[in-house]
Each structure stands twice: as C-alpha cells, then as structure tokens.
mmCIF file of C-alpha atoms in Angstrom:
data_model
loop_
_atom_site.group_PDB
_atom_site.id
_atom_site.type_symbol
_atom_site.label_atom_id
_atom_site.label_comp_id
_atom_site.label_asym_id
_atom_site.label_seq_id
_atom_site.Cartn_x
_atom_site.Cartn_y
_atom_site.Cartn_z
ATOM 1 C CA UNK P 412 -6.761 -19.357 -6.128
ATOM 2 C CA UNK P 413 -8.553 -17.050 -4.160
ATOM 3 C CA UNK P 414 -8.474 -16.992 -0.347
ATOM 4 C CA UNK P 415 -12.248 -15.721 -0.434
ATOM 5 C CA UNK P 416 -14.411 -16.827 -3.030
ATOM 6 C CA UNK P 417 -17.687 -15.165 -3.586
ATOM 7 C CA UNK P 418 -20.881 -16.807 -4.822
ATOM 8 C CA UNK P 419 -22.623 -16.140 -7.232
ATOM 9 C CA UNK P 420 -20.758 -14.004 -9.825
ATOM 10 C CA UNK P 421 -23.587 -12.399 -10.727
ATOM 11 C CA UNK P 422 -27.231 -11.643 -9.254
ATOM 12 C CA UNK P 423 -29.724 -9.959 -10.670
ATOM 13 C CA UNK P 424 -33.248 -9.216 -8.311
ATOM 14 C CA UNK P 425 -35.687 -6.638 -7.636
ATOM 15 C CA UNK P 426 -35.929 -3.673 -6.055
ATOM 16 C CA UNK P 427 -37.484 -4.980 -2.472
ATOM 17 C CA UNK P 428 -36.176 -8.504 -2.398
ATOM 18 C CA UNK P 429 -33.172 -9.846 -0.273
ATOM 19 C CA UNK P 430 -30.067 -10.754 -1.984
ATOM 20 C CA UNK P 431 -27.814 -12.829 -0.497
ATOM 21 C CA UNK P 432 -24.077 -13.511 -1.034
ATOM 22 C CA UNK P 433 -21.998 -16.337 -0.062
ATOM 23 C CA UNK P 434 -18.304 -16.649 0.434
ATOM 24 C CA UNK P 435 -15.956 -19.444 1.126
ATOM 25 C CA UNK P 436 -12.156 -19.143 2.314
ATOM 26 C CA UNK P 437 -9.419 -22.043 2.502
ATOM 27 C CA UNK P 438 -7.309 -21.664 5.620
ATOM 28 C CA UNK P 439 -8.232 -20.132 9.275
ATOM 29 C CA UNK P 440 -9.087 -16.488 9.532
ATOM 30 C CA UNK P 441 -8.736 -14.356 12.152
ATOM 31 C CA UNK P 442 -11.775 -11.795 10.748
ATOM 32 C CA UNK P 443 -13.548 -11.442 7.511
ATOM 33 C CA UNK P 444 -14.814 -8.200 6.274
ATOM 34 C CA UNK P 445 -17.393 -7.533 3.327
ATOM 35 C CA UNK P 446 -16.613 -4.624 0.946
ATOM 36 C CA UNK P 447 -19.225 -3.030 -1.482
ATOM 37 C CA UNK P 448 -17.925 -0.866 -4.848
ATOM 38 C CA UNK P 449 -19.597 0.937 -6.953
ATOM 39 C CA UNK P 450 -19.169 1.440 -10.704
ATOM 40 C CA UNK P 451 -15.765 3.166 -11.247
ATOM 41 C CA UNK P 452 -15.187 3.965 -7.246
ATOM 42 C CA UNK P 453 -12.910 2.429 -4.600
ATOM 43 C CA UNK P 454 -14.288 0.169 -2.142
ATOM 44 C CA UNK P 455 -16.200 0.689 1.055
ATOM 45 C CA UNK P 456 -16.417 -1.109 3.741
ATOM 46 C CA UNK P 457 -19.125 -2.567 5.381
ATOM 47 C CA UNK P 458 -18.843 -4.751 8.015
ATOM 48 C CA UNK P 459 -16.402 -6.886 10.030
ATOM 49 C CA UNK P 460 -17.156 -10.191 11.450
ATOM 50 C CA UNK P 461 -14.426 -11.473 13.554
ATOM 51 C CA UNK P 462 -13.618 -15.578 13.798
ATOM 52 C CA UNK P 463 -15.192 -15.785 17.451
ATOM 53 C CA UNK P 464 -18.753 -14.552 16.216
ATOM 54 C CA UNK P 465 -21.474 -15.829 14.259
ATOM 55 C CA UNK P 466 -23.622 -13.362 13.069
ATOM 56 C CA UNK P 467 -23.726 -9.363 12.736
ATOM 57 C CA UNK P 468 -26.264 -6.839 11.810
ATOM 58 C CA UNK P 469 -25.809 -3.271 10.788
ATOM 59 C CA UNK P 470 -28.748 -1.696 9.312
ATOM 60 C CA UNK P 471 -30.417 -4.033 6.505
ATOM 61 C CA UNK P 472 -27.158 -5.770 6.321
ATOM 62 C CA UNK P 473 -26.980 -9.358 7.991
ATOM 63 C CA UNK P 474 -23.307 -11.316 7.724
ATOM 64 C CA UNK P 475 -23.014 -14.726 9.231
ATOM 65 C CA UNK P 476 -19.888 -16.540 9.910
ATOM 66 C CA UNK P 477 -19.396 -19.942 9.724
ATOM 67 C CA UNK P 478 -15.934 -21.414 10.784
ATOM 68 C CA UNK P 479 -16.556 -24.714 10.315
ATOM 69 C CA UNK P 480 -17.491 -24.629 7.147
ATOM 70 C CA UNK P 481 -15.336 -21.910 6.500
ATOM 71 C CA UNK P 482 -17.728 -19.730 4.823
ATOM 72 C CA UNK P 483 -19.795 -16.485 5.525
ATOM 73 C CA UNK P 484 -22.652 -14.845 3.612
ATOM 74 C CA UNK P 485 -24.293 -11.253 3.441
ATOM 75 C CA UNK P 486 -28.038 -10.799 3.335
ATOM 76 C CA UNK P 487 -29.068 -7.186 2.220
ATOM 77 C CA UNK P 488 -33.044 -6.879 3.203
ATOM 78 C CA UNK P 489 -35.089 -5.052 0.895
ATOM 79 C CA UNK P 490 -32.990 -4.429 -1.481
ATOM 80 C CA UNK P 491 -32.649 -0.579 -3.603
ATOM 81 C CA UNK P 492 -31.490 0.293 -6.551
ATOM 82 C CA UNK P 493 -28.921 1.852 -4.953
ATOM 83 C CA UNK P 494 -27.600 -1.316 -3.868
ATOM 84 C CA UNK P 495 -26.283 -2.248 -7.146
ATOM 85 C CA UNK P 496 -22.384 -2.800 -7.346
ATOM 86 C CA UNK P 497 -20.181 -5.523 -6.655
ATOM 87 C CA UNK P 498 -19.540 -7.236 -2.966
ATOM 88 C CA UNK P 499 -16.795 -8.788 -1.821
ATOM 89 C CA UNK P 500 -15.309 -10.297 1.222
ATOM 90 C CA UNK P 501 -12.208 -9.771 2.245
ATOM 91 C CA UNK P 502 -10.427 -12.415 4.812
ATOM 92 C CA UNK P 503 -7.818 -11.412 7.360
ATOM 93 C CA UNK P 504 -5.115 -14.409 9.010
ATOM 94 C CA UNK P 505 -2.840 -12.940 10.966
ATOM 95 C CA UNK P 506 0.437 -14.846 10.121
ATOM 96 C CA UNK P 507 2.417 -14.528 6.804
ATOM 97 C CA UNK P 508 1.708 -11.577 4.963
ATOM 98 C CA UNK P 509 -0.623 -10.278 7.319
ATOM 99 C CA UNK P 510 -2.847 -8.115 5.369
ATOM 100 C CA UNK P 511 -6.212 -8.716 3.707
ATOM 101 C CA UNK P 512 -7.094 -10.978 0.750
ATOM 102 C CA UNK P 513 -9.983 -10.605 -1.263
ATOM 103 C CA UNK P 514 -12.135 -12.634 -3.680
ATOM 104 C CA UNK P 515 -13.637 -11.645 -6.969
ATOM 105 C CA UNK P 516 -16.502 -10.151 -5.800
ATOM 106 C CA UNK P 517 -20.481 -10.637 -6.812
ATOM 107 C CA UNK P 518 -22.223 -8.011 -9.202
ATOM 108 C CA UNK P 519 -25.380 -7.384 -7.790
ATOM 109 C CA UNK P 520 -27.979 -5.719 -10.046
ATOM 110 C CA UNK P 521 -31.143 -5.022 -8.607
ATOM 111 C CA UNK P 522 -33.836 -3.539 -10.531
ATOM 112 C CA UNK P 523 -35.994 -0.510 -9.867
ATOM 113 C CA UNK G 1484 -15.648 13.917 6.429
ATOM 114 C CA UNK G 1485 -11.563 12.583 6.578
ATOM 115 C CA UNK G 1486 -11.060 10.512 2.924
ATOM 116 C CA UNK G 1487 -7.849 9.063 0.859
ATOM 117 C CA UNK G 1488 -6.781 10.825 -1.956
ATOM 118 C CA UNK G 1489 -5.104 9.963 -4.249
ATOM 119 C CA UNK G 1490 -3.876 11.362 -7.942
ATOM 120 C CA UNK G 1491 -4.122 11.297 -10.768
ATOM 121 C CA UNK G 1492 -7.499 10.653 -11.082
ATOM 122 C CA UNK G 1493 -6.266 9.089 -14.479
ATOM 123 C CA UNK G 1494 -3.287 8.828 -16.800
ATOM 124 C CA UNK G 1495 -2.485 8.013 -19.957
ATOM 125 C CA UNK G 1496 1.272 6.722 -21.115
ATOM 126 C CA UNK G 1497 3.280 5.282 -23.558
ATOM 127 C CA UNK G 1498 4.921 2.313 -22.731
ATOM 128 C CA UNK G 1499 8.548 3.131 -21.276
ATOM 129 C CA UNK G 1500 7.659 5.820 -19.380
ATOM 130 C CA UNK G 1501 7.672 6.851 -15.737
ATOM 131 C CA UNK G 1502 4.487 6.791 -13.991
ATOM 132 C CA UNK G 1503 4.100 8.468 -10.262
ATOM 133 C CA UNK G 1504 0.950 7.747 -8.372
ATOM 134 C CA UNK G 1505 0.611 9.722 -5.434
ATOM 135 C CA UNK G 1506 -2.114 8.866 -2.497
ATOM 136 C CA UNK G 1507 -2.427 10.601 0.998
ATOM 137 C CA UNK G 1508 -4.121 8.362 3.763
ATOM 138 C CA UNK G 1509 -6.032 9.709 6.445
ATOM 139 C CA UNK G 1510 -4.727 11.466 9.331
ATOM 140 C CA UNK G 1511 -4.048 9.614 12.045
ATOM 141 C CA UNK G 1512 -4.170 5.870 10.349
ATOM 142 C CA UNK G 1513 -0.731 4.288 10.667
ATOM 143 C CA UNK G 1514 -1.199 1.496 7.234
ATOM 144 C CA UNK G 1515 -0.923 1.988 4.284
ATOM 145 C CA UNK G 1516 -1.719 -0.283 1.466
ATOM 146 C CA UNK G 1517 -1.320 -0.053 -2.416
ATOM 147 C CA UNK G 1518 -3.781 -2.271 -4.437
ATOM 148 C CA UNK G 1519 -4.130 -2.832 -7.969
ATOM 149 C CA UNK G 1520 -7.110 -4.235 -9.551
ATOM 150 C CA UNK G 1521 -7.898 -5.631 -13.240
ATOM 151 C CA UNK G 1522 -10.849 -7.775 -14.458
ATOM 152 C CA UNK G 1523 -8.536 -11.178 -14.782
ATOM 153 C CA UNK G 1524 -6.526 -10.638 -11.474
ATOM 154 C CA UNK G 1525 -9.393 -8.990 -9.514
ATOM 155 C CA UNK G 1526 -8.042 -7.182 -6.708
ATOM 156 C CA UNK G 1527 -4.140 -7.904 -5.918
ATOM 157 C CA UNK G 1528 -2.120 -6.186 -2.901
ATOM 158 C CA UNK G 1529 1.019 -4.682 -4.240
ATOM 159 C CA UNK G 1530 2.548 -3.541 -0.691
ATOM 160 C CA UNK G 1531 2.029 -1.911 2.700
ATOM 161 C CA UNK G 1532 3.606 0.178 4.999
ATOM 162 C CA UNK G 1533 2.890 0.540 8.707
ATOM 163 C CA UNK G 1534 4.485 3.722 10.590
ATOM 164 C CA UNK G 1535 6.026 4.395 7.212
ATOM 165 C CA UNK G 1536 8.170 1.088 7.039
ATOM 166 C CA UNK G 1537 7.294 -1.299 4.376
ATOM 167 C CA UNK G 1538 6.217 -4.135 6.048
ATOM 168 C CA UNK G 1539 5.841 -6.663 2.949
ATOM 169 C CA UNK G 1540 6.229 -5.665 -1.347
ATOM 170 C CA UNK G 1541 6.242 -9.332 -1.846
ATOM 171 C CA UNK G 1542 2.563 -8.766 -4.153
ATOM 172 C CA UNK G 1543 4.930 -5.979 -6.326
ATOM 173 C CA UNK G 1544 7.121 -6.563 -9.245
ATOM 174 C CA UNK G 1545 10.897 -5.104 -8.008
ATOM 175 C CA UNK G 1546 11.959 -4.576 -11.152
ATOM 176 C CA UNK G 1547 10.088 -2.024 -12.251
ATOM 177 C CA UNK G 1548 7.580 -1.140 -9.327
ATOM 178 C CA UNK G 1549 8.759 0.805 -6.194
ATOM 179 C CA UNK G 1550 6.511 2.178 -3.088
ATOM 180 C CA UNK G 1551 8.042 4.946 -0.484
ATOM 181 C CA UNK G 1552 6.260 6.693 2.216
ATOM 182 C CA UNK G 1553 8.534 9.889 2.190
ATOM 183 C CA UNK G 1554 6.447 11.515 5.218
ATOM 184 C CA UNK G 1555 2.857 10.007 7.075
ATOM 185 C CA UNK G 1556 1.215 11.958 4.655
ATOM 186 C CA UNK G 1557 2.093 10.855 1.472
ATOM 187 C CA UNK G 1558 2.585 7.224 -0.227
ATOM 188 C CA UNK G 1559 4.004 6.968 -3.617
ATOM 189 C CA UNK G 1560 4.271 4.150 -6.165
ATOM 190 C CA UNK G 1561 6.122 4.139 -9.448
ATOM 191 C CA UNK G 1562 6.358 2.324 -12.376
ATOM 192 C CA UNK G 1563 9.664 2.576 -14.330
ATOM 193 C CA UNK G 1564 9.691 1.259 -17.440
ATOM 194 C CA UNK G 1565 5.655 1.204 -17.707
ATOM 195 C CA UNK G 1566 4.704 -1.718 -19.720
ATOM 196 C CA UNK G 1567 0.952 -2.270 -20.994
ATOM 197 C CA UNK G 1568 0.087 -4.903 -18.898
ATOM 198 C CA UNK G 1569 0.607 -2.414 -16.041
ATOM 199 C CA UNK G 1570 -3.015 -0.836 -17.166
ATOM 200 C CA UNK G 1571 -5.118 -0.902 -14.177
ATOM 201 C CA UNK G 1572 -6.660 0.785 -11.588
ATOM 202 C CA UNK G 1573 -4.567 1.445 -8.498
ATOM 203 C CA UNK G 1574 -5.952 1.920 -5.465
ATOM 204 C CA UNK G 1575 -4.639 3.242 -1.929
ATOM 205 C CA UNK G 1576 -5.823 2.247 1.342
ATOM 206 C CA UNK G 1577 -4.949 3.072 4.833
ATOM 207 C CA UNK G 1578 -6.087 1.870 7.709
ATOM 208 C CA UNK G 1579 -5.441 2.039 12.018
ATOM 209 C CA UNK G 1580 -3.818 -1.270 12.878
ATOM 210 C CA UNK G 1581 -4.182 -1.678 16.573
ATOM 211 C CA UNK G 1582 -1.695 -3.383 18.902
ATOM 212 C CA UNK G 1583 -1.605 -7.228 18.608
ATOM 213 C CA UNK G 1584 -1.681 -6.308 14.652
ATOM 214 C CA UNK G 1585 -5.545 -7.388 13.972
ATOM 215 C CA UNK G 1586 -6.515 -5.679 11.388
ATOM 216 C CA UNK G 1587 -9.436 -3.421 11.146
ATOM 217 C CA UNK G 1588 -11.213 -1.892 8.016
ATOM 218 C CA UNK G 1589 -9.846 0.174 5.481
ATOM 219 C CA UNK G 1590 -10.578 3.223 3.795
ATOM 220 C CA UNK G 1591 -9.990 3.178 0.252
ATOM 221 C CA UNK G 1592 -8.969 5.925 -2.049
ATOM 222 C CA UNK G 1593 -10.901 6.451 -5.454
ATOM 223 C CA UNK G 1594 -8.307 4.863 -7.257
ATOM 224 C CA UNK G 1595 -6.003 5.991 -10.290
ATOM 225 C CA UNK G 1596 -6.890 4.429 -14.062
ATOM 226 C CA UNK G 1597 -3.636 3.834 -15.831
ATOM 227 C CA UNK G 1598 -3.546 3.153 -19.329
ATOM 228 C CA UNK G 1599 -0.511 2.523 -20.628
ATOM 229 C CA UNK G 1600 -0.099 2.406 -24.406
#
C-alpha cells in the first residue's frame, strides 16, 4: 500500500469554510510535503514540513506534523473556489530508494 | 517564470509502436524524475536521475521502458513495444537536491496523455 495515505477521498464544502486533510504514513520520514493538482495539470507544490517540526503556515495554508502518530494534516482557511483539485502528501525517507512517495490524494470540491 | 516542459502535450498510438516523451527540467536543478500516473495506480515513480546518472529505474518496466538524460537539458523516456496498459499520463519533475541528499520540492511538468490503442 501506500506510504502516504490521504483522508478523506473526497470533500465537498463551501466557498468560505476550512477544509481539512489528513494523511497517515507507515515507516519514519525524513520530510513530508503536500502537493495540490488541478484538473488535467501537473502538480504543485505547496509546502514542506520536515520530521523535526510540528506545524507550518504559508498563507491560508496550515500543515501539522505529527511523528508519533505518524500522520500530518492540511487546513486551507476560507476556502475559494479556486481551491478545488486534489491534495496529496508526498513523504520523503532518506534510505532505499530515496525519492518521494505519494498517496492517492483527496478531491476537494468547494462550492461557490 | 523558469517551468518543466515537457512534449507531447498528448499522443495517440497503436499498440507496438515507439513512443518518445521528451521533458526539459529547469535550469540549474540537478534531479530529475519521471512519474506516471493512472486512476488505479495513482501516482507511481518510474526513475530518476541526479547529475544525469540514473540513480534508481527500479519503479520502470526494463523490458520495454528506458529513461536517458543525453545532456542536463533534456530527459527522455521510451516505450518500445507500447502496450495499452501503458495509457497514462507521464509526468516529469526536477528538482535541486542539496548535499546530504534531503530532498526538497519539485517542480512538475504538465504532463504527457498517452493513449495507446
């Protein structure tokens, strides 16, 4: 299975309200980065959160980070239409392969 | 405004053909990485190459896939014989991998829809 796996599949919400995404990993990471695509595009990235920290802002994004539990979620604050795509985190351990895995992603509608 | 490219934008095949997917990374970053991504396998890494060397294809099937980095500013990967189940979208992704090998983000290209028939 996946090393990240996002939560929920699917969220639908209105323009203005939060959404919030969860992810949980298996093994140790190193960092874990959240991706956002839209609809027929390649991914962007949004924000890095590396194992040593707990939380990170950038703009109306929040990701927290929590080792123990081995999980991490994004917040997006007052959501906009333009929000809609799908999410996904992206986990980075730095033996084996090396290289980022990612989950499936949540599709994240939000309403105007 | 420095972005991956990559072409063709799309391309349609018949099974048992050659298909060449070219992507140039931006200027400067010293990874590359060669996704592909379908709605059952979500997105799978195919291969990388860092400084041009191919640092791990284990993701790609050798049979019929191959990746080469014939210069820094162009990545290739080709499918010979194409097969249906190839039919995806391929992305390309590079990336500055610092010393100590942590890995930072990664810019992605806007991907190449293959259909193969």
């Amino acid at each position: 299975s996946q090393q990240g796996e996002e939560d929920p599949q699917a969220l639908s919400i209105q323009e203005g309200e939060n959404a919030t995404m969860n992810c949980s990993y298996k093994t140790s990471i190193n960092n874990l980065q959240w991706y956002r695509q839209n609809s027929g595009r390649g991914l962007v990235h949004l924000i890095l959160i590396r194992s040593n920290e707990r939380e990170k802002h950038s703009g109306r994004l929040r990701v927290t980070l929590d080792t123990s539990k081995k999980s991490s979620s994004l917040l997006i604050t007052a959501s906009r239409a333009a929000d809609t795509a799908s999410y996904f985190c992206a986990t980075f351990v730095d033996t084996g392969r090396r290289a980022l895995t990612f989950g499936s992603g949540t599709r994240l509608q939000v309403q105007p | 405004d420095a972005r991956v490219t990559q072409t063709p934008r799309h391309k349609v095949t018949e099974m048992g053909q050659e298909v060449t997917m070219r992507c140039q990374p931006i200027l400067g970053h010293n990874t590359v990485f060669w996704y592909r991504q379908t709605m059952m396998q979500g997105l799978e890494l195919l291969a990388y190459f860092r400084n041009r060397a191919p640092l791990d294809d284990s993701g790609m099937p050798k049979d019929r896939f191959s990746a080469e980095m014939p210069d820094a500013t162009l990545a290739t990967l080709k499918i010979q014989p194409s097969e249906p189940r190839d039919s995806a979208v391929y992305f390309c992704a590079s990336g500055l991998v610092l010393a100590g090998g942590r890995n930072n983000e990664q810019f992605f290209g806007p991907g190449t829809r293959l259909t193969v028939l």
